[in-house]
């Protein structure tokens, strides 16, 4: 059931992004239908990758999204956006090149395969071990981690989300991480069977995931741009994905995690786009110099931050409870640190944004009133669906604690 919920969440999130980009586009956006076709291509390639077990085809589809993404980032038409688009293309292509090299090594080390499906590869590696296979898995996982935007290949993340329209940022942040994690998870599970050593891909990706979480939290202190604050929220949650990969959680928890990733990033970037367009500026210090601000726009952004970290019916809150449950059951008490770091990140972000409440309230600016009202409707739709998913996850994943007498 959680797998179907993930697919539904993905489709609904894309529909929301697509409708907003067509009927409530970024101010000054041109050639909307051309960019809309590229959005369909981007989502279609990643969505199809969710269903295929062919490891080479999955890599091709994820690589195709890199090209679509680079073009979409450039849709702003500014010199800066072209530079960022090239950075996105080069870093992601480099990382995926490493992943492809790892796949080639695994295919070489395997016995002859009838198909390129992962199960066939797994059977071809049965009874084998050694440095060649471990190197193949390590290269593949590390290469894909660059596409995730984990440290040290995170340099494209901040610029991409800062220079792209909010719909493009939402599209990339929502769908790239879940697609890559779906490609990585079987490899990490396979390595647990053939590589019992401490130095392995699972521990490696957890290590760089923790570095990513700490980096995004520390660098948040220096950020005043609401676009870059939102980018750090997205980066933090991407780092958290590695924890669940390392824990090797059940399929139900895993697919609930993917649904959460899609929906939370959708909310964060939709609300950021509303606030950014209403304020007319990106830096909080500059917004504070203005005479007024729509508190509707501000409260939407604050609500999105709440849902992303501490809102009781948020799917993120449910996952934090699941981490605490695993920590207690498995006696891995260091896991308590992850919800605590999430709370710290939230309070830092809140401290950045909350001073905007001092500005006098007004309605949306007349020039963008229709656009922002449309986005507001879809924000509330996304919020209610996210709360529904969180409530369902709470009653399903933690049922033994809720209904226990």
PDB file of C-alpha atoms in Angstrom, residues 173-349:
ATOM      1  CA  UNK A 173      14.185  18.692  -5.343  1.00  0.00           C
ATOM      2  CA  UNK A 174      11.094  16.468  -5.220  1.00  0.00           C
ATOM      3  CA  UNK A 175      11.880  13.883  -7.878  1.00  0.00           C
ATOM      4  CA  UNK A 176      15.650  13.562  -8.292  1.00  0.00           C
ATOM      5  CA  UNK A 177      16.454  12.327  -4.734  1.00  0.00           C
ATOM      6  CA  UNK A 178      13.718   9.670  -4.623  1.00  0.00           C
ATOM      7  CA  UNK A 179      14.657   8.350  -8.078  1.00  0.00           C
ATOM      8  CA  UNK A 180      18.332   8.069  -7.166  1.00  0.00           C
ATOM      9  CA  UNK A 181      17.606   6.438  -3.802  1.00  0.00           C
ATOM     10  CA  UNK A 182      15.477   3.832  -5.585  1.00  0.00           C
ATOM     11  CA  UNK A 183      18.516   3.029  -7.742  1.00  0.00           C
ATOM     12  CA  UNK A 184      20.936   2.896  -4.784  1.00  0.00           C
ATOM     13  CA  UNK A 185      18.936   0.808  -2.310  1.00  0.00           C
ATOM     14  CA  UNK A 186      19.202  -2.615  -4.056  1.00  0.00           C
ATOM     15  CA  UNK A 187      22.968  -2.195  -4.387  1.00  0.00           C
ATOM     16  CA  UNK A 188      23.401  -1.439  -0.695  1.00  0.00           C
ATOM     17  CA  UNK A 189      21.230  -4.436   0.206  1.00  0.00           C
ATOM     18  CA  UNK A 190      23.309  -6.625  -2.114  1.00  0.00           C
ATOM     19  CA  UNK A 191      26.550  -5.417  -0.573  1.00  0.00           C
ATOM     20  CA  UNK A 192      25.371  -6.356   2.916  1.00  0.00           C
ATOM     21  CA  UNK A 193      25.280  -9.950   1.715  1.00  0.00           C
ATOM     22  CA  UNK A 194      28.710 -10.041   0.088  1.00  0.00           C
ATOM     23  CA  UNK A 195      30.794  -7.483   1.994  1.00  0.00           C
ATOM     24  CA  UNK A 196      30.735  -7.760   5.799  1.00  0.00           C
ATOM     25  CA  UNK A 197      33.654  -5.345   6.249  1.00  0.00           C
ATOM     26  CA  UNK A 198      33.434  -1.983   7.971  1.00  0.00           C
ATOM     27  CA  UNK A 199      34.509  -0.133   4.815  1.00  0.00           C
ATOM     28  CA  UNK A 200      31.542  -0.487   2.484  1.00  0.00           C
ATOM     29  CA  UNK A 201      29.118   1.590   0.445  1.00  0.00           C
ATOM     30  CA  UNK A 202      26.407   1.638   3.146  1.00  0.00           C
ATOM     31  CA  UNK A 203      28.711   3.109   5.788  1.00  0.00           C
ATOM     32  CA  UNK A 204      30.252   5.414   3.204  1.00  0.00           C
ATOM     33  CA  UNK A 205      26.959   6.939   2.088  1.00  0.00           C
ATOM     34  CA  UNK A 206      25.856   7.350   5.715  1.00  0.00           C
ATOM     35  CA  UNK A 207      29.112   9.187   6.423  1.00  0.00           C
ATOM     36  CA  UNK A 208      28.685  11.677   3.573  1.00  0.00           C
ATOM     37  CA  UNK A 209      24.973  11.947   4.433  1.00  0.00           C
ATOM     38  CA  UNK A 210      25.838  12.994   7.996  1.00  0.00           C
ATOM     39  CA  UNK A 211      28.374  15.475   6.615  1.00  0.00           C
ATOM     40  CA  UNK A 212      25.623  16.866   4.374  1.00  0.00           C
ATOM     41  CA  UNK A 213      23.225  17.252   7.320  1.00  0.00           C
ATOM     42  CA  UNK A 214      25.873  19.020   9.419  1.00  0.00           C
ATOM     43  CA  UNK A 215      26.979  21.197   6.501  1.00  0.00           C
ATOM     44  CA  UNK A 216      23.425  22.329   5.681  1.00  0.00           C
ATOM     45  CA  UNK A 217      22.771  23.107   9.360  1.00  0.00           C
ATOM     46  CA  UNK A 218      25.990  25.083   9.910  1.00  0.00           C
ATOM     47  CA  UNK A 219      25.852  27.002   6.633  1.00  0.00           C
ATOM     48  CA  UNK A 220      22.273  28.048   7.404  1.00  0.00           C
ATOM     49  CA  UNK A 221      23.644  30.537   9.938  1.00  0.00           C
ATOM     50  CA  UNK A 222      25.168  32.571   7.093  1.00  0.00           C
ATOM     51  CA  UNK A 223      22.138  32.534   4.785  1.00  0.00           C
ATOM     52  CA  UNK A 224      19.787  35.508   4.380  1.00  0.00           C
ATOM     53  CA  UNK A 225      18.357  34.573   0.972  1.00  0.00           C
ATOM     54  CA  UNK A 226      15.022  32.739   1.318  1.00  0.00           C
ATOM     55  CA  UNK A 227      15.825  30.769  -1.835  1.00  0.00           C
ATOM     56  CA  UNK A 228      19.072  29.500  -0.325  1.00  0.00           C
ATOM     57  CA  UNK A 229      17.396  28.806   3.016  1.00  0.00           C
ATOM     58  CA  UNK A 230      14.931  26.612   1.121  1.00  0.00           C
ATOM     59  CA  UNK A 231      17.847  24.948  -0.671  1.00  0.00           C
ATOM     60  CA  UNK A 232      19.407  24.064   2.680  1.00  0.00           C
ATOM     61  CA  UNK A 233      16.081  22.567   3.841  1.00  0.00           C
ATOM     62  CA  UNK A 234      16.081  20.369   0.736  1.00  0.00           C
ATOM     63  CA  UNK A 235      19.742  19.434   1.262  1.00  0.00           C
ATOM     64  CA  UNK A 236      19.091  18.517   4.901  1.00  0.00           C
ATOM     65  CA  UNK A 237      16.273  16.136   3.946  1.00  0.00           C
ATOM     66  CA  UNK A 238      18.377  14.590   1.198  1.00  0.00           C
ATOM     67  CA  UNK A 239      21.040  13.852   3.802  1.00  0.00           C
ATOM     68  CA  UNK A 240      18.406  12.195   5.981  1.00  0.00           C
ATOM     69  CA  UNK A 241      17.616   9.757   3.164  1.00  0.00           C
ATOM     70  CA  UNK A 242      21.025   8.156   3.690  1.00  0.00           C
ATOM     71  CA  UNK A 243      20.157   7.293   7.291  1.00  0.00           C
ATOM     72  CA  UNK A 244      17.201   5.186   6.196  1.00  0.00           C
ATOM     73  CA  UNK A 245      19.281   3.553   3.476  1.00  0.00           C
ATOM     74  CA  UNK A 246      21.848   2.585   6.111  1.00  0.00           C
ATOM     75  CA  UNK A 247      19.180   1.306   8.522  1.00  0.00           C
ATOM     76  CA  UNK A 248      17.733  -0.859   5.721  1.00  0.00           C
ATOM     77  CA  UNK A 249      14.160  -0.197   6.860  1.00  0.00           C
ATOM     78  CA  UNK A 250      11.156  -2.190   5.678  1.00  0.00           C
ATOM     79  CA  UNK A 251       9.548  -1.488   2.295  1.00  0.00           C
ATOM     80  CA  UNK A 252       6.590   0.204   3.996  1.00  0.00           C
ATOM     81  CA  UNK A 253       8.822   2.676   5.845  1.00  0.00           C
ATOM     82  CA  UNK A 254      11.014   3.186   2.794  1.00  0.00           C
ATOM     83  CA  UNK A 255       8.175   4.083   0.427  1.00  0.00           C
ATOM     84  CA  UNK A 256       6.574   6.266   3.097  1.00  0.00           C
ATOM     85  CA  UNK A 257       9.946   8.053   3.303  1.00  0.00           C
ATOM     86  CA  UNK A 258       9.893   8.649  -0.459  1.00  0.00           C
ATOM     87  CA  UNK A 259       6.330  10.024  -0.316  1.00  0.00           C
ATOM     88  CA  UNK A 260       7.430  12.342   2.482  1.00  0.00           C
ATOM     89  CA  UNK A 261      10.406  13.614   0.485  1.00  0.00           C
ATOM     90  CA  UNK A 262       8.270  14.456  -2.541  1.00  0.00           C
ATOM     91  CA  UNK A 263       5.506  16.221  -0.608  1.00  0.00           C
ATOM     92  CA  UNK A 264       7.615  18.170   1.877  1.00  0.00           C
ATOM     93  CA  UNK A 265       9.875  19.638  -0.797  1.00  0.00           C
ATOM     94  CA  UNK A 266       6.819  20.508  -2.868  1.00  0.00           C
ATOM     95  CA  UNK A 267       5.401  22.502   0.059  1.00  0.00           C
ATOM     96  CA  UNK A 268       8.672  24.261   0.855  1.00  0.00           C
ATOM     97  CA  UNK A 269       9.282  25.497  -2.688  1.00  0.00           C
ATOM     98  CA  UNK A 270       5.661  26.446  -3.467  1.00  0.00           C
ATOM     99  CA  UNK A 271       5.505  28.538  -0.294  1.00  0.00           C
ATOM    100  CA  UNK A 272       8.932  30.025  -0.967  1.00  0.00           C
ATOM    101  CA  UNK A 273       7.770  31.065  -4.457  1.00  0.00           C
ATOM    102  CA  UNK A 274       4.706  32.782  -2.968  1.00  0.00           C
ATOM    103  CA  UNK A 275       6.772  34.701  -0.412  1.00  0.00           C
ATOM    104  CA  UNK A 276       9.481  35.602  -2.917  1.00  0.00           C
ATOM    105  CA  UNK A 277       7.027  36.961  -5.494  1.00  0.00           C
ATOM    106  CA  UNK A 278       4.979  38.886  -2.942  1.00  0.00           C
ATOM    107  CA  UNK A 279       8.026  40.463  -1.265  1.00  0.00           C
ATOM    108  CA  UNK A 280       9.732  41.267  -4.568  1.00  0.00           C
ATOM    109  CA  UNK A 281      13.104  40.552  -2.947  1.00  0.00           C
ATOM    110  CA  UNK A 282      15.101  37.497  -1.881  1.00  0.00           C
ATOM    111  CA  UNK A 283      17.219  38.647   1.054  1.00  0.00           C
ATOM    112  CA  UNK A 284      15.492  38.866   4.412  1.00  0.00           C
ATOM    113  CA  UNK A 285      17.393  42.042   5.339  1.00  0.00           C
ATOM    114  CA  UNK A 286      16.116  43.719   2.165  1.00  0.00           C
ATOM    115  CA  UNK A 287      12.545  42.517   2.747  1.00  0.00           C
ATOM    116  CA  UNK A 288      12.676  44.021   6.251  1.00  0.00           C
ATOM    117  CA  UNK A 289      13.422  47.409   4.671  1.00  0.00           C
ATOM    118  CA  UNK A 290      10.104  47.372   2.773  1.00  0.00           C
ATOM    119  CA  UNK A 291       6.990  49.067   4.121  1.00  0.00           C
ATOM    120  CA  UNK A 292       4.730  45.987   4.298  1.00  0.00           C
ATOM    121  CA  UNK A 293       4.328  42.307   3.481  1.00  0.00           C
ATOM    122  CA  UNK A 294       1.428  39.931   2.990  1.00  0.00           C
ATOM    123  CA  UNK A 295       1.283  37.845   6.146  1.00  0.00           C
ATOM    124  CA  UNK A 296      -0.539  35.145   4.175  1.00  0.00           C
ATOM    125  CA  UNK A 297       2.622  34.604   2.132  1.00  0.00           C
ATOM    126  CA  UNK A 298       4.801  34.652   5.249  1.00  0.00           C
ATOM    127  CA  UNK A 299       2.614  32.234   7.200  1.00  0.00           C
ATOM    128  CA  UNK A 300       2.527  29.803   4.281  1.00  0.00           C
ATOM    129  CA  UNK A 301       6.326  29.660   4.359  1.00  0.00           C
ATOM    130  CA  UNK A 302       6.428  29.252   8.133  1.00  0.00           C
ATOM    131  CA  UNK A 303       3.819  26.490   7.890  1.00  0.00           C
ATOM    132  CA  UNK A 304       5.900  24.707   5.253  1.00  0.00           C
ATOM    133  CA  UNK A 305       8.944  24.855   7.559  1.00  0.00           C
ATOM    134  CA  UNK A 306       6.823  23.431  10.383  1.00  0.00           C
ATOM    135  CA  UNK A 307       5.679  20.541   8.192  1.00  0.00           C
ATOM    136  CA  UNK A 308       9.261  19.920   7.076  1.00  0.00           C
ATOM    137  CA  UNK A 309      10.426  19.357  10.667  1.00  0.00           C
ATOM    138  CA  UNK A 310       8.153  19.414  13.709  1.00  0.00           C
ATOM    139  CA  UNK A 311       4.450  19.552  12.768  1.00  0.00           C
ATOM    140  CA  UNK A 312       2.762  16.685  14.706  1.00  0.00           C
ATOM    141  CA  UNK A 313       0.772  15.280  11.751  1.00  0.00           C
ATOM    142  CA  UNK A 314       3.603  15.771   9.272  1.00  0.00           C
ATOM    143  CA  UNK A 315       5.098  12.620   7.679  1.00  0.00           C
ATOM    144  CA  UNK A 316       8.506  13.928   8.830  1.00  0.00           C
ATOM    145  CA  UNK A 317       7.325  13.773  12.442  1.00  0.00           C
ATOM    146  CA  UNK A 318       6.167  10.179  11.886  1.00  0.00           C
ATOM    147  CA  UNK A 319       9.589   9.247  10.490  1.00  0.00           C
ATOM    148  CA  UNK A 320      11.287  10.844  13.507  1.00  0.00           C
ATOM    149  CA  UNK A 321       9.127   8.662  15.758  1.00  0.00           C
ATOM    150  CA  UNK A 322      10.132   5.646  13.669  1.00  0.00           C
ATOM    151  CA  UNK A 323      13.816   6.512  14.092  1.00  0.00           C
ATOM    152  CA  UNK A 324      13.291   6.767  17.862  1.00  0.00           C
ATOM    153  CA  UNK A 325      11.517   3.387  17.839  1.00  0.00           C
ATOM    154  CA  UNK A 326      14.424   1.781  15.973  1.00  0.00           C
ATOM    155  CA  UNK A 327      16.899   3.436  18.343  1.00  0.00           C
ATOM    156  CA  UNK A 328      15.143   1.911  21.365  1.00  0.00           C
ATOM    157  CA  UNK A 329      14.523  -1.526  19.853  1.00  0.00           C
ATOM    158  CA  UNK A 330      18.033  -1.909  18.412  1.00  0.00           C
ATOM    159  CA  UNK A 331      19.751  -0.041  21.268  1.00  0.00           C
ATOM    160  CA  UNK A 332      21.334   2.368  18.783  1.00  0.00           C
ATOM    161  CA  UNK A 333      20.842   5.426  20.964  1.00  0.00           C
ATOM    162  CA  UNK A 334      22.987   7.672  18.772  1.00  0.00           C
ATOM    163  CA  UNK A 335      19.975   7.770  16.420  1.00  0.00           C
ATOM    164  CA  UNK A 336      18.301  10.186  18.835  1.00  0.00           C
ATOM    165  CA  UNK A 337      20.733  12.802  17.506  1.00  0.00           C
ATOM    166  CA  UNK A 338      19.029  12.951  14.110  1.00  0.00           C
ATOM    167  CA  UNK A 339      15.601  14.260  15.295  1.00  0.00           C
ATOM    168  CA  UNK A 340      17.464  16.638  17.614  1.00  0.00           C
ATOM    169  CA  UNK A 341      19.539  18.044  14.726  1.00  0.00           C
ATOM    170  CA  UNK A 342      16.325  18.419  12.721  1.00  0.00           C
ATOM    171  CA  UNK A 343      14.786  20.471  15.540  1.00  0.00           C
ATOM    172  CA  UNK A 344      17.938  22.621  15.730  1.00  0.00           C
ATOM    173  CA  UNK A 345      17.818  23.224  11.976  1.00  0.00           C
ATOM    174  CA  UNK A 346      14.152  24.254  12.241  1.00  0.00           C
ATOM    175  CA  UNK A 347      14.792  26.773  15.010  1.00  0.00           C
ATOM    176  CA  UNK A 348      17.701  28.316  13.113  1.00  0.00           C
ATOM    177  CA  UNK A 349      15.504  28.714   9.999  1.00  0.00           C
TER     178      UNK A 349
END
